[in-house]
Structures are given as C-alpha cells and as structure tokens.
Amino acid sequence: MWTRQVTNSLQKKLRWGSQFASASNRVQANEFLGARGEWILASQCGSQHRKAKSESVLWMLLHGQAAILIGGSCSLAFAEEVSRGIASEKDSGRTSDIGLQRVEDGSVISNEHTSKWRIFTDNGRDFFMQGKFVEAEKLFSSALEEAKKGFGERDPHVASACNNLAELYRVRKSYDKAEPLYLDAIRILEEAFGSEDVRVGAAFHNLGQFYIVQRKLEVARSCYERALKIKGRVLGHGHPDYAETMFHLGTVLYLQGSLNDAEVLIKDSIRILEEGGQGESYSCTRKLRYLAKIYMNTKNRLEEAENVLRKILHIMELTKGWKSLDTVITAETLAGTLQSKGLLQDAQELLERCLNTRRELLPEDHLQIGANMFSLANVTLLNFNNLRKMTPSESLMVLDRAKKLLKDSIRIAEKTLEATRQKRKIQNLEHVKNDQRIALVILLRSLKALAHLEKIKHEIQEREKALPVPEAEKALRQCVQVFKEYGAESYISTSVEPKLEYVSCLNTLLKLIADTTKNTDNSRAKEMEDLKGEISLVEAEISACRTPKV
C-alpha cells in the first residue's frame, strides 16, 4: 500500500515536457519498434500495441565482464543500461536498444522514391550494425531525402528516416546533430497522430534515453514523466509498457540521488510485470538487477541485495539452466555480495561453479576465464584467517592452488593484451580497445594479488618479516612494467580504472620496500622518494579525469 501511495504521489507530479523526440525503434509492416521493444503502429490505420521479444545473451556476455572483473570484488554484472553506448548496442545484437526504424505503409503505392528509401534504409541499418558508420550515414541521409520526395515532407516515414540518422549521430556522440532530427521527427508524429497519442508517449520515452546518455538528468526526467502520463492514461497503470517507462524514470531518480523514490518506482514496475505473468521475463530480471544495484550501493542493505540476487539466480536456473553465461554472471554478482558480507566460503563455492561452467562454454584462454580465476584466488586470500587455522602444510597447499589460478590469469591477460594490440593495428574498434583495458586491469590486479600471496607464504613459513620478499617485489615490479608499456595508450591514459590499479600497485611496492629496508640503505631511500613522486603524479591525473569539464 505504501509503495502504491508513493507511486501515485509521483504520478501526480507528472508535467508536460517541452522537448520532442524521434518516434520509436525498428519498424516492420506498419509498426515502429520503440525503445526496449515497444511496438507502436506507424500508419494512420489504427493504434494496435504489442510487446516484442528481445531476449539476448551477448549483451551480458560482453559487458557483464567489465562490471564484475574491474571491481575489487564481484559487482553487478551489467552495465548501467540507461547510459549504454554503441559497444553494448551493436555487439550485443539488442536491436531494440538501438532505435533504427523501417516503415512500410501498405496504403502507399510503391514508386521510384519509396523503393530507394527502403533500400537505403535497410542497407544503412546493416552498415550501422557492422559499425561502418561513414557508409551508414550516407545511406541514412539518402533515405531521408527519398522519404521526403516519396511520401511528403511531413509524413511519418520521414520521421522514421530522421530517427535513424539521429540514432547514428547519438551513437557517434554527435549530439548537436542528433537532437534537431529527434525533435523534427516527433513534431511530425504529433502532427500526424496528435500530441496525446501513445506513439508520442513512446517518442518521449526514447528522447529521455537520448538525454540520459548525456547525463542531462532533469530534461530526461521530464521526458519520462510525460511518457508515463500518456501511457498511464491510454494503456493503463498495469500495462507492461507503462512499467517500462516507470522503471526508466526510476533510474533517472536514482542517478539524481532520490534513492527512496527510485526504489518505489522500480519495485512497482517489477510488481506490474509479476502480476501480469512476466516475472521470469528478461524485462523483469533487468529491473531486479537494477534494484539489487541500488541495495548494493546503499549502506546496510546487503541483505536485501542478496535476497534480490538469489531471486534472479533462481529465475535464471529455471529458465536457462547452468549452461548459460547469463546464469554464470548472475551467480558471480551474488558471489560478490556474499564476499562483501564476509561469507567467503559461500562466495568461493559459487565462483568455483562459475569457473567450471565458463570452461565448458568458452575457449580455454578467454579473458572472462582469466578474470574468474583472479576472483576465485582473491577470495582465497581474503579468507586468510581460515588459513591461519590450518597446519602450515595445508595452508601452503591452498596457496599453491590460488597461485596457479593467478598465474593462469596473468598468462591469459598478457595473451589478450598482445592479441588486442595486433588487432588494433588492423581495426581500431571500440570493443577491441575495451578488451585491452579490461585485460590490463585484470593483469595488474592479478600481479598485485600474487605479491600478496607471496607475503602470506612468507609469513606461514615463519621467516622474519624484516627480510626481503623477492617474489612479491618481482610481481609488483612487473605491475609497473606492464603499466608503463600499455598505460601510455591514449584510450587507456584517459581511463581511471587502470590508473587506480597502478597507484595501488605502487603503494604496495612502496610499503614492501619500506618494511624490508634498513635505514642505512640510501639507494632504496632514493627509490622510495621516486615512487612517492610517481604516485602523486598519477593521483593528479586520476583527479583530472574525474573532474567534470565545464
């Protein structure tokens, strides 16, 4: 009851937006496919609505790894969907996230211009999905001209062509070029169908997505509020499309810091789907993941996060089984939460199962396998108190297994770095650069973990703490060497995560040297001063990367 009261209170605040957007996404036979799979009739023959199926595995496969592998422990295995760029859209194959349109109106007799329009649109879309943006832009521009000639300046087909070109500019972050096209597209839709038509609601939903990728949160919120008002009146407050826009509005509120209101909207959107029999759908699990994210990022709510993640894992096990990377990623996310709660044994068991499944589903030297190995070894090291309870021989056996995992993780990361470097000489694609960034972070983390492992072995073998730990220092110096080799790359030098790992390695090396250096050793003292200077320099670079540009 309280949830619905807060939702109703938010709904009363819905206001008319002053911005306009492109209609919706991909269109087939008289329909626009709106964002997140909303089918909206594009011809003037009626206003039938249907929900499109948009299940996908690859978007999690490609982007879950970044979320789960870069964090200190396993974290949410999905990127923040509302601000996703072309990497997730193109590589995942989730066409409902891209918003390309193809409109056909059976009431229009085909002529030279309409035939060309169809060819330009379809071919442009193919090039777009292949990442060939120059060719796609030429074809989309030609499609827009042919649409105007074949259908007229203010026809919904022109809105479709405007939207396609706008989507391309959005993906390429040419927002100044994209926005006028979005606005013109929705003006055409309003003229054709009226400002209160549900297709206009879908257009405002899409426009909200356009603004949120730019972090223009207030105007994105206004768009979603307008879309929610229209959909609530036309479709009803229990419709899945209404729940979808409610969820997106909740994500905006979360990003604005209104955590309680965001939680209410997202939970209510989940309730609508569950009551409608869609509790096991991709759409519902996506919303559950975001709810878990809110709990994980809120103090003292790990218990609630664990409950939501167990619910998602149960759904994954029922619908996809354990031979699915979706299930593996969900389990890794849950393992991260268990790790944060100190339930290290439970986390370790989940990660071992995830590693076994990944080995069955992926190539032997896949980067995700290397990352999984690091996570599993890291949990072993975090469980150091249990190692102290074992006999020295038992502890060393556990550490040797962890060391093998780290060595394999290092080998795979190094191999990936070299392979991606070779690929970049041929094609400088964004996903290749992203793989290289992730591989570098995994390599730095694994080397630092290896150094920590060597120190633990050193203590278990009852050596004097003041004595040098050569293997640990060797691993940390390799960290420095690796970053020097790859960190100068332009796409890495502007990334915060590799720099953070590098600074962590430097600090660990500095402490190791300080702990094992005698006061009379001037050469080591000079080296320590150099390390401090390097740390200060990189920390300043990190601060510059994080400072918003005015």
XYZ file of C-alpha atoms in Angstrom:
550
model
C 0.000 0.000 0.000
C 2.783 2.405 0.914
C 4.538 1.655 -2.388
C 1.447 2.486 -4.403
C 0.815 5.664 -2.406
C 4.296 6.967 -3.172
C 3.910 5.958 -6.827
C 0.595 7.793 -7.053
C 2.178 10.837 -5.434
C 4.911 10.834 -8.053
C 2.394 10.406 -10.834
C 0.505 13.493 -9.705
C 3.679 15.483 -10.234
C 3.965 14.449 -13.873
C 4.230 17.511 -16.031
C 4.152 18.319 -19.704
C 7.589 18.252 -21.288
C 8.731 20.890 -23.697
C 11.052 18.659 -25.720
C 10.276 16.343 -28.599
C 11.852 13.121 -29.819
C 12.024 10.620 -32.572
C 9.266 8.085 -32.629
C 10.498 4.644 -31.831
C 12.803 1.961 -32.915
C 12.847 -0.586 -35.716
C 9.677 -0.745 -37.790
C 8.226 -3.621 -39.728
C 4.957 -3.611 -41.706
C 3.179 -0.518 -40.409
C 4.865 -0.518 -36.978
C 7.537 1.420 -35.093
C 9.517 -0.630 -32.606
C 10.016 1.705 -29.659
C 12.798 1.658 -27.090
C 13.090 -1.588 -25.116
C 10.818 -3.384 -27.556
C 7.660 -1.236 -27.626
C 5.737 -1.822 -30.864
C 3.859 1.290 -31.976
C 1.683 1.406 -35.110
C 3.115 3.935 -37.533
C 0.464 4.104 -40.212
C -2.738 6.098 -39.689
C -4.887 2.952 -39.848
C -5.039 2.356 -36.080
C -3.067 2.101 -32.825
C -2.543 -1.577 -32.003
C 0.174 -2.378 -29.466
C 2.257 -5.464 -28.996
C 5.250 -6.422 -26.908
C 8.315 -7.589 -28.812
C 10.521 -10.357 -27.518
C 14.034 -9.047 -27.013
C 15.941 -11.725 -25.148
C 19.717 -11.611 -25.540
C 22.723 -13.309 -24.043
C 25.595 -11.453 -25.650
C 24.975 -8.056 -24.079
C 25.666 -9.587 -20.659
C 28.488 -11.694 -22.019
C 30.280 -8.671 -23.420
C 29.574 -6.164 -20.685
C 28.967 -8.184 -17.582
C 32.669 -8.985 -17.578
C 33.663 -5.352 -17.193
C 31.389 -4.804 -14.240
C 32.296 -7.991 -12.469
C 36.002 -8.032 -13.183
C 37.110 -4.479 -12.624
C 35.657 -4.064 -9.150
C 37.573 -5.023 -6.023
C 35.125 -7.828 -5.620
C 32.423 -9.150 -7.879
C 29.913 -6.429 -8.536
C 26.755 -6.120 -10.556
C 27.166 -7.998 -13.796
C 25.617 -5.424 -16.035
C 26.459 -2.040 -17.280
C 24.213 0.860 -16.478
C 21.732 0.335 -19.250
C 20.337 3.810 -19.434
C 23.708 5.211 -20.400
C 24.906 2.419 -22.669
C 26.860 3.289 -25.833
C 27.359 1.535 -29.147
C 29.547 -1.208 -27.681
C 26.617 -2.796 -25.913
C 24.093 -1.921 -28.566
C 25.959 -3.151 -31.618
C 27.910 -6.040 -30.160
C 25.037 -7.462 -28.173
C 22.674 -7.597 -31.098
C 19.953 -5.973 -28.996
C 18.325 -4.068 -31.840
C 15.583 -2.839 -29.537
C 18.233 -0.730 -27.795
C 19.305 0.976 -30.987
C 16.144 2.567 -32.314
C 16.612 2.084 -36.049
C 13.350 2.239 -37.965
C 11.951 0.777 -41.143
C 8.446 1.959 -42.014
C 6.206 0.476 -44.657
C 2.713 1.742 -45.333
C 0.676 -0.652 -47.413
C -1.665 2.175 -48.387
C 1.083 3.914 -50.355
C 1.712 2.757 -53.908
C 5.388 1.994 -54.401
C 7.302 4.330 -56.687
C 10.915 5.063 -57.508
C 11.454 7.186 -54.401
C 9.821 4.805 -51.944
C 11.761 1.851 -53.372
C 15.026 3.728 -52.989
C 14.012 4.776 -49.490
C 13.524 1.154 -48.471
C 16.848 0.067 -49.966
C 18.769 2.965 -48.399
C 17.141 2.341 -45.016
C 17.783 -1.404 -44.942
C 21.347 -1.176 -46.228
C 22.115 1.736 -43.909
C 20.886 -0.277 -40.980
C 23.102 -3.215 -41.962
C 26.166 -0.971 -42.147
C 25.226 0.612 -38.831
C 25.101 -2.763 -37.077
C 28.504 -3.607 -38.541
C 29.976 -0.404 -37.126
C 30.537 1.070 -40.598
C 29.219 4.477 -39.667
C 30.505 6.500 -42.614
C 28.662 4.289 -45.076
C 25.588 4.167 -42.834
C 25.459 7.956 -42.587
C 25.488 8.338 -46.371
C 22.676 5.834 -46.785
C 20.541 7.242 -43.963
C 20.937 10.747 -45.386
C 19.869 9.482 -48.801
C 16.925 7.644 -47.226
C 15.769 10.879 -45.623
C 15.795 12.692 -48.948
C 13.947 9.882 -50.717
C 11.350 9.743 -47.929
C 10.591 13.408 -48.367
C 10.264 13.001 -52.124
C 8.257 9.777 -51.985
C 5.933 10.425 -49.036
C 5.987 14.162 -48.441
C 7.839 16.447 -46.028
C 5.592 15.744 -43.005
C 4.945 12.015 -43.388
C 5.721 9.525 -40.550
C 8.181 7.793 -42.896
C 10.225 10.992 -42.813
C 10.110 10.827 -39.016
C 11.498 7.293 -39.277
C 14.356 8.441 -41.519
C 15.104 11.362 -39.188
C 15.231 8.984 -36.267
C 17.667 6.605 -37.970
C 20.084 9.388 -38.756
C 19.664 10.789 -35.257
C 20.433 7.378 -33.738
C 23.633 7.172 -35.745
C 24.697 10.617 -34.531
C 23.783 9.669 -30.959
C 25.958 6.564 -31.110
C 28.806 8.631 -32.514
C 28.185 11.195 -29.747
C 27.394 13.933 -32.265
C 24.587 15.069 -30.024
C 24.254 18.518 -31.606
C 23.449 16.873 -34.937
C 21.182 14.243 -33.424
C 18.894 16.439 -31.369
C 17.324 18.530 -34.197
C 16.497 15.303 -36.039
C 14.836 13.796 -32.980
C 12.828 16.976 -32.466
C 11.720 17.186 -36.079
C 10.699 13.528 -36.044
C 8.398 13.931 -33.088
C 6.847 17.111 -34.416
C 5.852 15.130 -37.499
C 4.377 12.389 -35.320
C 2.385 14.902 -33.300
C 1.005 16.445 -36.472
C 0.035 13.018 -37.775
C -1.359 11.426 -34.622
C -1.929 14.179 -32.052
C 0.100 15.191 -29.012
C -1.642 12.749 -26.688
C -1.235 9.665 -28.856
C 0.595 6.733 -27.288
C 3.146 6.850 -30.130
C 4.113 10.281 -28.879
C 4.481 8.755 -25.420
C 6.898 6.212 -26.862
C 8.764 9.058 -28.546
C 9.184 10.887 -25.245
C 10.437 7.662 -23.714
C 13.099 7.454 -26.432
C 14.005 11.101 -26.046
C 14.547 10.507 -22.352
C 17.031 7.811 -23.292
C 18.801 10.242 -25.637
C 19.194 12.817 -22.858
C 20.202 10.396 -20.156
C 23.280 9.198 -22.062
C 24.430 12.818 -21.869
C 23.594 12.956 -18.159
C 21.009 15.670 -18.781
C 19.009 14.182 -15.982
C 16.380 16.858 -15.403
C 15.232 17.019 -19.015
C 15.396 13.196 -19.236
C 13.182 13.046 -16.172
C 10.701 15.441 -17.778
C 10.531 13.265 -20.898
C 9.897 10.096 -18.922
C 7.276 11.818 -16.803
C 5.454 12.969 -19.919
C 5.666 9.469 -21.424
C 4.395 7.922 -18.196
C 1.417 10.270 -18.105
C 0.382 9.432 -21.668
C 0.887 5.694 -21.275
C -0.941 5.600 -17.964
C -3.983 7.287 -19.470
C -4.029 5.334 -22.745
C -2.696 1.911 -21.744
C -3.499 1.823 -18.054
C -1.327 1.614 -14.962
C -0.962 -2.142 -15.209
C 0.415 -2.291 -18.742
C 3.987 -3.593 -19.307
C 4.873 -0.522 -21.416
C 3.776 1.696 -18.540
C 6.009 -0.355 -16.220
C 8.940 0.082 -18.636
C 8.755 3.857 -18.585
C 8.206 3.793 -14.818
C 11.445 1.827 -14.487
C 13.399 4.299 -16.620
C 12.056 7.202 -14.598
C 13.225 5.346 -11.508
C 16.747 5.057 -12.925
C 16.843 8.810 -13.510
C 15.715 9.481 -9.949
C 18.406 7.107 -8.711
C 21.076 8.985 -10.662
C 19.723 12.244 -9.231
C 20.125 10.891 -5.719
C 16.407 10.363 -4.952
C 17.018 6.798 -3.798
C 13.736 6.234 -1.970
C 11.565 7.448 -4.861
C 13.682 5.472 -7.317
C 13.278 2.314 -5.269
C 9.493 2.767 -5.107
C 9.118 3.170 -8.876
C 11.414 0.293 -9.760
C 9.749 -2.059 -7.272
C 6.322 -1.083 -8.594
C 7.439 -1.709 -12.187
C 8.558 -5.184 -11.111
C 5.212 -5.779 -9.376
C 3.303 -4.889 -12.555
C 5.258 -7.426 -14.591
C 4.974 -10.137 -11.957
C 1.212 -9.623 -11.634
C 0.976 -9.792 -15.424
C 2.712 -13.167 -15.535
C 6.064 -11.765 -16.749
C 8.033 -12.310 -13.564
C 10.557 -14.556 -15.332
C 10.983 -12.326 -18.392
C 14.193 -10.569 -19.392
C 12.485 -7.240 -18.750
C 11.659 -8.195 -15.173
C 15.109 -9.608 -14.352
C 16.708 -6.446 -15.762
C 14.675 -4.393 -13.314
C 15.511 -6.743 -10.461
C 19.216 -6.288 -11.256
C 18.912 -2.538 -11.045
C 17.065 -2.857 -7.735
C 19.905 -5.032 -6.449
C 22.341 -2.361 -7.591
C 20.526 0.234 -5.511
C 20.721 -2.006 -2.455
C 24.403 -2.781 -3.024
C 25.230 0.916 -3.247
C 23.230 1.808 -0.144
C 24.692 1.388 3.315
C 23.479 -1.568 5.382
C 21.315 -3.087 2.622
C 23.468 -6.007 1.532
C 20.944 -8.446 2.964
C 18.248 -7.078 0.644
C 20.698 -7.153 -2.262
C 21.446 -10.813 -1.535
C 17.732 -11.685 -1.463
C 17.086 -9.992 -4.824
C 20.127 -11.626 -6.425
C 19.107 -15.059 -5.151
C 15.703 -14.456 -6.701
C 17.311 -13.575 -10.044
C 19.589 -16.621 -9.878
C 16.581 -18.831 -9.193
C 14.858 -17.407 -12.285
C 17.996 -17.958 -14.370
C 18.309 -21.552 -13.182
C 14.665 -22.233 -14.069
C 14.644 -20.507 -17.450
C 18.204 -21.054 -18.751
C 19.933 -23.554 -16.517
C 23.596 -23.500 -15.562
C 24.836 -23.959 -19.118
C 24.192 -20.256 -19.711
C 26.504 -17.289 -19.274
C 23.531 -15.251 -18.057
C 23.251 -17.624 -15.105
C 27.011 -17.522 -14.519
C 27.101 -13.729 -14.448
C 24.192 -13.612 -12.014
C 25.959 -16.133 -9.763
C 29.171 -14.083 -9.869
C 27.230 -10.996 -8.860
C 25.737 -12.872 -5.932
C 29.221 -14.127 -5.014
C 30.398 -10.519 -4.869
C 27.612 -9.640 -2.438
C 28.375 -12.674 -0.288
C 32.019 -11.673 -0.303
C 31.088 -8.159 0.866
C 29.090 -9.719 3.690
C 32.076 -11.808 4.748
C 30.536 -15.100 3.604
C 33.746 -16.077 1.856
C 33.219 -19.832 1.786
C 29.819 -19.443 0.105
C 31.302 -16.953 -2.368
C 34.161 -19.323 -3.153
C 31.809 -22.229 -3.878
C 29.768 -20.108 -6.297
C 32.871 -18.837 -8.078
C 34.214 -22.367 -8.478
C 30.965 -23.423 -10.115
C 31.072 -20.352 -12.357
C 34.643 -21.148 -13.421
C 33.759 -24.744 -14.278
C 30.811 -23.556 -16.394
C 32.854 -20.906 -18.187
C 35.463 -23.510 -19.075
C 32.743 -25.582 -20.724
C 31.226 -22.665 -22.641
C 34.224 -20.520 -23.622
C 37.608 -21.046 -25.301
C 40.408 -22.107 -22.993
C 42.170 -18.736 -22.899
C 39.096 -16.499 -22.896
C 39.556 -13.301 -20.903
C 36.486 -13.994 -18.767
C 38.019 -17.280 -17.618
C 41.143 -15.403 -16.568
C 39.038 -12.905 -14.668
C 37.096 -15.686 -12.968
C 40.401 -17.252 -11.904
C 41.508 -13.977 -10.350
C 38.219 -13.614 -8.447
C 38.468 -17.136 -7.078
C 42.097 -16.699 -5.994
C 41.250 -13.340 -4.440
C 38.524 -14.886 -2.257
C 41.058 -17.478 -1.074
C 43.431 -14.726 0.003
C 40.647 -12.799 1.717
C 39.912 -15.966 3.658
C 43.351 -15.722 5.261
C 42.018 -16.192 8.803
C 40.924 -19.704 7.881
C 44.404 -20.359 6.517
C 45.841 -19.475 9.919
C 43.746 -22.241 11.488
C 45.272 -24.856 9.169
C 48.604 -26.552 9.545
C 51.425 -24.889 7.583
C 51.436 -27.689 5.006
C 47.654 -27.435 4.489
C 47.851 -23.651 4.143
C 50.637 -23.879 1.590
C 48.617 -26.375 -0.460
C 45.679 -23.915 -0.599
C 48.024 -21.066 -1.519
C 49.638 -23.117 -4.256
C 46.211 -23.705 -5.827
C 45.499 -19.980 -5.620
C 48.914 -19.223 -7.104
C 48.197 -21.468 -10.073
C 44.927 -19.610 -10.668
C 46.732 -16.267 -10.556
C 49.496 -17.465 -12.871
C 46.903 -18.642 -15.390
C 45.002 -15.372 -15.048
C 48.221 -13.422 -15.687
C 49.039 -15.582 -18.713
C 45.571 -15.117 -20.230
C 45.577 -11.357 -19.611
C 49.038 -10.996 -21.175
C 47.953 -13.040 -24.176
C 44.829 -10.888 -24.576
C 46.833 -7.676 -24.368
C 49.146 -8.804 -27.133
C 46.294 -10.115 -29.289
C 44.287 -6.902 -28.961
C 47.363 -4.851 -29.762
C 47.710 -6.770 -33.018
C 44.006 -6.384 -33.789
C 44.204 -2.633 -33.257
C 46.852 -2.408 -35.968
C 44.220 -3.723 -38.367
C 40.980 -2.273 -36.982
C 40.872 0.320 -34.211
C 37.435 -0.799 -32.970
C 35.989 0.292 -29.643
C 35.327 -3.240 -28.377
C 38.967 -4.172 -29.050
C 40.164 -1.204 -27.006
C 37.715 -2.125 -24.271
C 39.062 -5.687 -24.131
C 42.563 -4.293 -23.848
C 41.566 -2.005 -20.968
C 39.904 -4.878 -19.122
C 42.858 -7.191 -19.730
C 45.245 -4.579 -18.347
C 43.189 -4.143 -15.178
C 42.945 -7.918 -14.681
C 46.699 -8.257 -15.180
C 47.510 -5.514 -12.668
C 45.100 -6.945 -10.106
C 46.409 -10.477 -10.553
C 50.016 -9.387 -10.165
C 49.188 -7.430 -7.015
C 47.294 -10.448 -5.640
C 50.291 -12.642 -6.454
C 52.532 -10.321 -4.457
C 50.116 -10.535 -1.531
C 50.092 -14.319 -1.786
C 53.886 -14.460 -1.664
C 53.876 -12.340 1.502
C 51.369 -14.702 3.124
C 53.525 -17.701 2.210
C 56.496 -15.846 3.646
C 54.717 -15.435 6.996
C 53.380 -19.002 7.118
C 56.880 -20.364 6.587
C 57.843 -18.417 9.744
C 60.519 -16.280 8.223
C 61.447 -12.924 9.695
C 59.110 -10.187 8.467
C 62.001 -7.782 8.027
C 63.651 -9.987 5.434
C 63.018 -9.212 1.733
C 60.219 -10.996 -0.094
C 61.758 -11.232 -3.590
C 58.828 -12.948 -5.329
C 56.372 -10.351 -4.052
C 58.584 -7.489 -5.138
C 59.096 -9.132 -8.531
C 55.339 -9.297 -9.112
C 54.855 -5.656 -8.123
C 57.675 -4.504 -10.377
C 56.019 -6.386 -13.212
C 52.892 -4.320 -12.457
C 54.899 -1.168 -13.010
C 56.480 -2.507 -16.185
C 53.120 -3.573 -17.659
C 51.522 -0.209 -17.000
C 54.484 1.627 -18.481
C 54.115 -0.475 -21.628
C 50.362 -0.110 -22.117
C 49.316 2.845 -19.965
C 50.580 5.429 -22.418
C 47.963 4.381 -24.983
C 45.563 7.280 -25.476
C 42.422 5.266 -24.770
C 43.956 3.932 -21.524
C 45.576 7.183 -20.379
C 42.114 8.734 -20.123
C 40.643 5.781 -18.171
C 40.514 5.932 -14.389
C 40.372 2.213 -13.558
C 43.837 1.173 -14.860
C 45.384 4.200 -13.156
C 43.756 3.274 -9.843
C 45.192 -0.223 -10.073
C 48.599 1.173 -10.977
C 48.594 3.506 -7.953
C 47.552 0.608 -5.735
C 50.493 -1.437 -7.045
C 52.874 1.476 -6.435
C 51.638 1.952 -2.873
C 52.000 -1.762 -2.170
C 55.522 -1.773 -3.590
C 56.416 1.315 -1.544
C 55.210 -0.327 1.668
C 57.041 -3.556 0.860
C 60.301 -1.704 0.318
C 59.809 0.360 3.468
C 59.166 -2.762 5.555
C 62.284 -4.527 4.339
C 64.776 -1.643 4.033
C 67.373 -0.682 6.617
C 67.827 2.991 7.493
C 71.353 2.984 6.098
C 70.297 1.892 2.591
C 70.391 5.229 0.727
C 69.719 3.724 -2.707
C 66.417 2.258 -1.543
C 65.528 5.531 0.162
C 66.002 7.345 -3.156
C 63.829 4.746 -4.890
C 61.093 5.264 -2.302
C 61.105 9.001 -2.946
C 60.775 8.359 -6.686
C 57.814 6.052 -6.041
C 56.113 8.718 -3.923
C 56.582 11.226 -6.734
C 55.112 8.823 -9.288
C 52.141 8.146 -7.012
C 51.437 11.868 -6.624
C 51.666 12.376 -10.385
C 49.234 9.573 -11.252
C 46.819 10.603 -8.480
C 46.719 14.083 -10.012
C 45.908 12.523 -13.409
C 43.089 10.496 -11.833
C 41.683 13.623 -10.221
C 41.798 15.422 -13.573
C 39.951 12.547 -15.268
C 37.226 12.650 -12.621
C 36.765 16.414 -12.598
C 33.709 17.361 -14.684
C 34.516 19.554 -17.666
C 32.672 22.840 -17.722
